[in-house]
CSV table of C-alpha atoms in Angstrom, one decimal:
chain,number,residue,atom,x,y,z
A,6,UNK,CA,10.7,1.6,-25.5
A,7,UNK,CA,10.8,0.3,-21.9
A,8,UNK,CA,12.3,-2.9,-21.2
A,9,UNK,CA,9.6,-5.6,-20.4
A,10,UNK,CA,8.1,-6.1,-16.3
A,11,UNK,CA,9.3,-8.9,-14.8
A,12,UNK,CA,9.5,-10.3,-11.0
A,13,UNK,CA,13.0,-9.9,-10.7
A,14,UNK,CA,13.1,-6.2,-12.3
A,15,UNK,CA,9.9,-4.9,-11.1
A,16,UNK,CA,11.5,-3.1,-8.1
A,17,UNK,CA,14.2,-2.0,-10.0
A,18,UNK,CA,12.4,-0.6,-12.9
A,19,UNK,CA,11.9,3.0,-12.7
A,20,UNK,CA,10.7,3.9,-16.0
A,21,UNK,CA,6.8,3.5,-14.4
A,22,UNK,CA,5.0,5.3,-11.8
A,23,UNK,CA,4.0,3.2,-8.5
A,24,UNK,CA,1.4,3.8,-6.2
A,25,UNK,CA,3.5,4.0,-3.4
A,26,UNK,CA,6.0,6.2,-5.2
A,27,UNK,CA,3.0,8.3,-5.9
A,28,UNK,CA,1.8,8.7,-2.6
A,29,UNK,CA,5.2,9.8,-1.0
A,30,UNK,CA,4.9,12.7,-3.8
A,31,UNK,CA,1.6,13.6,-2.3
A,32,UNK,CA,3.5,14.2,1.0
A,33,UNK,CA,6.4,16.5,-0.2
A,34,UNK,CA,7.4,16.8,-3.6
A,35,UNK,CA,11.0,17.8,-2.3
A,36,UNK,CA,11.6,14.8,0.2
A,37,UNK,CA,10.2,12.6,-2.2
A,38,UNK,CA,12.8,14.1,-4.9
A,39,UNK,CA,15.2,13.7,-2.2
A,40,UNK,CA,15.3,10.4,-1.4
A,41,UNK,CA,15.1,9.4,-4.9
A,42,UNK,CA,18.4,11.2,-6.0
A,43,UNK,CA,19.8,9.5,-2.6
A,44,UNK,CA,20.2,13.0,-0.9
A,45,UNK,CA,18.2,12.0,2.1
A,46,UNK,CA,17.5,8.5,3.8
A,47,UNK,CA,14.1,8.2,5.4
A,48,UNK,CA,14.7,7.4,9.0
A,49,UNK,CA,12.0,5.2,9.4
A,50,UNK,CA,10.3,2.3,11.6
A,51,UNK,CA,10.2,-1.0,9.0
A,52,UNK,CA,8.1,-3.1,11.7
A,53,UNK,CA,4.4,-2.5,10.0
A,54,UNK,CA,6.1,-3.1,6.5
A,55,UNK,CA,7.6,-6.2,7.5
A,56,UNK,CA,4.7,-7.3,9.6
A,57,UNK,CA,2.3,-7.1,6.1
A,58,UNK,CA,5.0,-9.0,3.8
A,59,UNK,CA,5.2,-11.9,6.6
A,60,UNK,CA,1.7,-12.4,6.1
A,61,UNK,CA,1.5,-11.8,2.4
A,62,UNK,CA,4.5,-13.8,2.0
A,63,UNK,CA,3.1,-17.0,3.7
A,64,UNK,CA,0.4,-16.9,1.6
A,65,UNK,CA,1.6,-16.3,-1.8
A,66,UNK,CA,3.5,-19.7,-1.2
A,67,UNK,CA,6.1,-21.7,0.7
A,68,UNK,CA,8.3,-20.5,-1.6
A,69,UNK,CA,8.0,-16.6,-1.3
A,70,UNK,CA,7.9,-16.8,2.7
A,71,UNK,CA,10.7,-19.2,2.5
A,72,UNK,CA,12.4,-16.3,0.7
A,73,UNK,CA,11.4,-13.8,2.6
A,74,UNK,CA,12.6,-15.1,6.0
A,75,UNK,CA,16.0,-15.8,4.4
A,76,UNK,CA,16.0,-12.2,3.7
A,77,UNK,CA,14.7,-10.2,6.5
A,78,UNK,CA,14.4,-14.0,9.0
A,79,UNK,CA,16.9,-11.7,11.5
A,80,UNK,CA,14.5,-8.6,11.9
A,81,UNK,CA,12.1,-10.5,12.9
A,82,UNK,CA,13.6,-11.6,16.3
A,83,UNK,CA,14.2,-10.2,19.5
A,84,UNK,CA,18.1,-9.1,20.3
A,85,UNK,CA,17.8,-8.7,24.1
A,86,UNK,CA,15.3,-9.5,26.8
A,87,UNK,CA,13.5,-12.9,27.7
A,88,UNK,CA,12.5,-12.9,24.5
A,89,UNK,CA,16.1,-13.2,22.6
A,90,UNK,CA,16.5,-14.8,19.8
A,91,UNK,CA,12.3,-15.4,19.7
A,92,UNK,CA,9.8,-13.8,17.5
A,93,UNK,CA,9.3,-9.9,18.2
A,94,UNK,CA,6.0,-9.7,19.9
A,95,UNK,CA,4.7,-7.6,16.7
A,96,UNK,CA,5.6,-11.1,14.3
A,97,UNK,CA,4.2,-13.1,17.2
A,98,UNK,CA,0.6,-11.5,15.9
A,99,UNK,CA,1.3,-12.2,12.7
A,100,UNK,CA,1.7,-15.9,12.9
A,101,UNK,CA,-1.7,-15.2,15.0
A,102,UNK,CA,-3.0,-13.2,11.4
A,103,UNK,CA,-1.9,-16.3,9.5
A,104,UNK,CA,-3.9,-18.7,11.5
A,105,UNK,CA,-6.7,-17.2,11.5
A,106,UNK,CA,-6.9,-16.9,8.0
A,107,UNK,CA,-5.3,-20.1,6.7
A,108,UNK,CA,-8.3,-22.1,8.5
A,109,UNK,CA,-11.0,-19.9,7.1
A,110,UNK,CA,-12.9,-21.2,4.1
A,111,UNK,CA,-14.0,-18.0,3.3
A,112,UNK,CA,-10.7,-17.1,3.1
A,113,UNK,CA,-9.1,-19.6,0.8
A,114,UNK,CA,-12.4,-19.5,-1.8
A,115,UNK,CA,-11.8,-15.9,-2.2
A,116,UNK,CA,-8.0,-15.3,-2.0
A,117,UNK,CA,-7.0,-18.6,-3.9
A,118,UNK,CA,-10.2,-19.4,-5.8
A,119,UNK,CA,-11.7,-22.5,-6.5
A,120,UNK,CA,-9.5,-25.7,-8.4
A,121,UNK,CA,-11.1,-24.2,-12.0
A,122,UNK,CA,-10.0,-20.7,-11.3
A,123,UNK,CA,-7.1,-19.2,-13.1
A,124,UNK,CA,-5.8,-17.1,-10.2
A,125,UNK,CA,-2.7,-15.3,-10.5
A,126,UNK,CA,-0.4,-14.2,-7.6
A,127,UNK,CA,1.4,-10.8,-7.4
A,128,UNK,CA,0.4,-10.6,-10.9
A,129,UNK,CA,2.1,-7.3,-13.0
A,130,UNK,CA,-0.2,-4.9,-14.3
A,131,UNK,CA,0.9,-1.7,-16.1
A,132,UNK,CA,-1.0,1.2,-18.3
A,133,UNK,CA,-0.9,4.4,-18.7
A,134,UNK,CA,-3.0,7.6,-16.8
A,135,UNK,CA,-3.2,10.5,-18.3
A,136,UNK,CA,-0.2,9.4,-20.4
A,137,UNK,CA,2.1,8.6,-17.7
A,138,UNK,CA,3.3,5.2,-17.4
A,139,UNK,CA,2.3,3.2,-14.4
A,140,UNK,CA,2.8,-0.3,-13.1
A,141,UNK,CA,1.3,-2.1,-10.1
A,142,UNK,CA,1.7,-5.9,-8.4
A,143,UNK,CA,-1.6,-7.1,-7.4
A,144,UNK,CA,-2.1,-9.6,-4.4
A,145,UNK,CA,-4.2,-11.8,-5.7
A,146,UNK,CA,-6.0,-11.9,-8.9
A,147,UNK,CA,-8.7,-14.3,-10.0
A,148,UNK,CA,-9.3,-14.1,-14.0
A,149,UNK,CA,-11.7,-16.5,-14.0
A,150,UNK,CA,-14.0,-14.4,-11.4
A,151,UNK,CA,-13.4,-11.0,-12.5
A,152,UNK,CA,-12.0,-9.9,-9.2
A,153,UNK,CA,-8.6,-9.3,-7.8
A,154,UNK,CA,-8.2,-9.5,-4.0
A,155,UNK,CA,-5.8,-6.7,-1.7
A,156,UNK,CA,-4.6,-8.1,1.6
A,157,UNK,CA,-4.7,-5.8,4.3
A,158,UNK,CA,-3.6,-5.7,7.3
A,159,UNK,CA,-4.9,-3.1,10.3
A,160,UNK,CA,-4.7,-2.5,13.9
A,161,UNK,CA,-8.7,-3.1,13.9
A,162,UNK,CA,-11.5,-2.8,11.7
A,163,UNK,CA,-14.5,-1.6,14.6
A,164,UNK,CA,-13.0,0.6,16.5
A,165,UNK,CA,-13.3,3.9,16.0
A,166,UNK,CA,-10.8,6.6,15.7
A,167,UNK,CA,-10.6,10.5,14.1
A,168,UNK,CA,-10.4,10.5,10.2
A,169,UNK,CA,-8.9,14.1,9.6
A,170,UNK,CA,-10.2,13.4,6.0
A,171,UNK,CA,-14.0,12.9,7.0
A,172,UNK,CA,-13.5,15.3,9.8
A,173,UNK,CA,-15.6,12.9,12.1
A,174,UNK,CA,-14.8,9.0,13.8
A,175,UNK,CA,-14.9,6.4,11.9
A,176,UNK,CA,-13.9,2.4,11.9
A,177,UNK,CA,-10.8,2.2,11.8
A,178,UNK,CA,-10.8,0.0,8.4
A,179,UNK,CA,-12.9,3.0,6.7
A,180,UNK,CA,-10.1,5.5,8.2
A,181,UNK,CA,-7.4,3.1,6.8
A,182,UNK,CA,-8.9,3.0,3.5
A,183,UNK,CA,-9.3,6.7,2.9
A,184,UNK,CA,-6.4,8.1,4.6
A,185,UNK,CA,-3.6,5.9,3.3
A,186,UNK,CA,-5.3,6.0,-0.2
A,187,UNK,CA,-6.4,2.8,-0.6
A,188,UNK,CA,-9.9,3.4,-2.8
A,189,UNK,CA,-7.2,5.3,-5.6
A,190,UNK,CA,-5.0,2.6,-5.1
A,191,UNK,CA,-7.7,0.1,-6.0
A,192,UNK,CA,-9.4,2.3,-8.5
A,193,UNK,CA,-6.0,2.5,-10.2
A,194,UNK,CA,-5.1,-0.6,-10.6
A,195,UNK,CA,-8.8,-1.8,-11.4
A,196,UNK,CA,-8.4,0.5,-14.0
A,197,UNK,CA,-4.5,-0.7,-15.5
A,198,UNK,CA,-6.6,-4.3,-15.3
A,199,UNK,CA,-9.1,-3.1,-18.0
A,200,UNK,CA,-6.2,-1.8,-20.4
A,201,UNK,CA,-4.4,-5.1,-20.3
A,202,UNK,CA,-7.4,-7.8,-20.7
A,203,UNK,CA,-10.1,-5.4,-21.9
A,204,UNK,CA,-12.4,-6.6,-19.2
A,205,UNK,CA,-14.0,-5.0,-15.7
A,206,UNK,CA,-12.6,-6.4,-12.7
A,207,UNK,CA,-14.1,-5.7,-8.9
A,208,UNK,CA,-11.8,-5.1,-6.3
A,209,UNK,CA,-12.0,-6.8,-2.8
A,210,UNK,CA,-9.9,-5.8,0.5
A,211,UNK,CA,-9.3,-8.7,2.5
A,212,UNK,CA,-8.6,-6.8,5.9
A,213,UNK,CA,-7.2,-8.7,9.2
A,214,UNK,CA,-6.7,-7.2,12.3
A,215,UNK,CA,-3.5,-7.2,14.2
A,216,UNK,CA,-5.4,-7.6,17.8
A,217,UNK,CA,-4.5,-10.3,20.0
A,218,UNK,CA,-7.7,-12.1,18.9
A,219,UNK,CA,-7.5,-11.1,15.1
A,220,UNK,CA,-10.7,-9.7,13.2
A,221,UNK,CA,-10.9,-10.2,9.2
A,222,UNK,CA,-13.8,-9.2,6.7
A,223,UNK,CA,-13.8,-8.9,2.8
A,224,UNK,CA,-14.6,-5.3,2.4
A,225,UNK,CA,-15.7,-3.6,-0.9
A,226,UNK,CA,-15.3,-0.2,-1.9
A,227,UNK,CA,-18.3,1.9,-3.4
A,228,UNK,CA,-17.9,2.8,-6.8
A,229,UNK,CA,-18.3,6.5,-6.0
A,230,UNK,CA,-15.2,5.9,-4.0
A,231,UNK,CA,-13.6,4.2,-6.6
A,232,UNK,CA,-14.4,7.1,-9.1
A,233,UNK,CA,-13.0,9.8,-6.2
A,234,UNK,CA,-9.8,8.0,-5.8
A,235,UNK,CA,-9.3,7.6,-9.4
A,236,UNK,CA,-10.0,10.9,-9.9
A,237,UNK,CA,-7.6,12.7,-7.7
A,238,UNK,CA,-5.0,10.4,-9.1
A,239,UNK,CA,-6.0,11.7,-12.4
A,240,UNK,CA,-5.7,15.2,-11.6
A,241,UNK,CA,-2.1,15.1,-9.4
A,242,UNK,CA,0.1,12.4,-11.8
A,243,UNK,CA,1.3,14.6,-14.6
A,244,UNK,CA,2.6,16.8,-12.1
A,245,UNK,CA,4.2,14.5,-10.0
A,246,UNK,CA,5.5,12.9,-13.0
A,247,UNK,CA,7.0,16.2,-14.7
A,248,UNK,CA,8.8,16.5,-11.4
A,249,UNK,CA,10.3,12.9,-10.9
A,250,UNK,CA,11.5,13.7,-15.0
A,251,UNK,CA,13.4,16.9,-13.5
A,252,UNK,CA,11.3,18.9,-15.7
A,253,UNK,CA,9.5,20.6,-12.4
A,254,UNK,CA,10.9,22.1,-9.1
A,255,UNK,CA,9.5,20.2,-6.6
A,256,UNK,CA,7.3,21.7,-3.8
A,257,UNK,CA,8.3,21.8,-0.7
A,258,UNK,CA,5.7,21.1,2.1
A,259,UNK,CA,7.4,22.9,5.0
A,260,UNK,CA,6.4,20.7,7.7
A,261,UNK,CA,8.1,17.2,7.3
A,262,UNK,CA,11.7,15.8,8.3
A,263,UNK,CA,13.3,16.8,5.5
A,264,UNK,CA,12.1,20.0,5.0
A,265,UNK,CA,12.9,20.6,9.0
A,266,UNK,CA,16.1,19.9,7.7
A,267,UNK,CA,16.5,22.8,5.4
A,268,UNK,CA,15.0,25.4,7.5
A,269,UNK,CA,16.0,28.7,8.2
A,270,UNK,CA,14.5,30.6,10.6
A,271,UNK,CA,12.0,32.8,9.1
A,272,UNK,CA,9.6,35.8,9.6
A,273,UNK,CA,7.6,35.6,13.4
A,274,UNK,CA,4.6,33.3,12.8
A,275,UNK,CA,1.4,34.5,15.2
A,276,UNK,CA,-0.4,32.4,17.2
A,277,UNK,CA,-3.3,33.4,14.9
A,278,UNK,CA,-1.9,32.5,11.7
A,279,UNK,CA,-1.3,29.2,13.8
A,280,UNK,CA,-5.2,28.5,14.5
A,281,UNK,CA,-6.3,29.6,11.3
A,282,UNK,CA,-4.8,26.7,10.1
């Protein structure tokens, strides 16, 4: 029996599958494996990260950005420069993100419902998927509605850029959406919604931009997108899930940091075998 969710265990817990922890299997099974058991740490650049839990943070409520600028308040300014000891440029856009949304009606009916609603804020939800145990915190959830909300935030939402997934440009939002996995995401927890209350919730993204002059839209996901996303999810979790249990060598992809890091060089590769990729 696993111990009970709570805010102060949830990212402690191990004993469920996240999303996120999902998605870094897609990746590389072995890096993923790696920085799990603590034999590698991800080098990584935190500024996007931080930049999306400012603005979730501040509205949540005073009390969880309060929090999180005790916590991370130092990485959010500028060490040398003009600038020192101001907000990075990067957090500068944020406060512009938070503006732009806090004075939107739109905005506040949808993300914090009307006075009647019972809306719930980074609400648990757990489940299981093809009997693996998964758990999920969702932005913004309004019970009374029958829709939870995702905050996102994105470099744009026009513009256009190449989706390696759709093999074409698209908006940026729709590239967003499908390459970081966001329709499974949604799908998923739509889905661990319906096993805890019995009812159908509909998913909303709430996306801002981080231009100068932010953009924001609600954006909703087709159901045949949904159903994809869900679906894929489906068909990878047991694996990923048998390998996270040690009961599966995990798959090295041969192209990422950490499997750099454990090359040896190997047979000549052809510049043909290199285009036919």
């Amino acid at each position: 029996m696993t111990q009970q969710l709570t805010q102060e265990n949830y990212y402690g817990d191990t004993n469920f599958l996240t999303n996120s922890r999902y998605k870094r299997y897609q990746q590389c099974q072995a890096k993923a494996f790696a920085v799990d058991n603590g034999s590698w740490v991800e080098d990584r650049d935190e500024t996007a990260l931080l930049l999306g839990n400012y603005v979730h943070s501040y509205f949540e409520s005073p009390e969880a950005h309060d929090q999180f600028l005790a916590e991370h308040g130092e990485k959010l300014l500028a060490k040398t420069g003009k600038n020192k000891g101001n907000l990075k440029a990067d957090f500068v856009i944020g406060d512009k993100m938070i503006e732009s949304l806090k004075n939107d009606d739109g905005f506040a009916n949808l993300y914090h419902g009307f006075p009647d609603d019972n809306v719930q804020k980074e609400m648990i939800v757990f489940g299981e998927i093809e009997g693996v145990p998964v758990k999920g915190k969702l932005d913004s959830v309004n019970l009374t509605r029958g829709y939870f909300v995702d905050l996102k935030t994105m470099k744009s939402i026009y513009n256009k850029e190449w989706s390696e997934e759709l093999r074409k440009k698209v908006r940026v939002a729709a590239n967003n959406i499908i390459g970081f996995g966001y329709h499974g995401q949604l799908a998923l927890y739509r889905e661990l919604l319906r096993q805890m209350t019995g009812q159908e919730f509909r998913p909303w993204i709430l996306a801002v931009s981080k231009e100068n002059v932010p953009d924001k839209e609600i954006l909703g996901i087709d159901d045949e997108f949904l159903e994809e996303g869900l679906s894929k999810l489906k068909s990878d979790i047991v694996e990923v899930w048998a390998v996270i249990q040690g009961n599966q060598k995990p798959k090295a992809c041969g192209y990422c940091d950490y499997c750099r890091s454990q090359k040896k060089i190997g047979p000549v590769v052809y510049l043909s075998e290199l285009i036919g990729e």
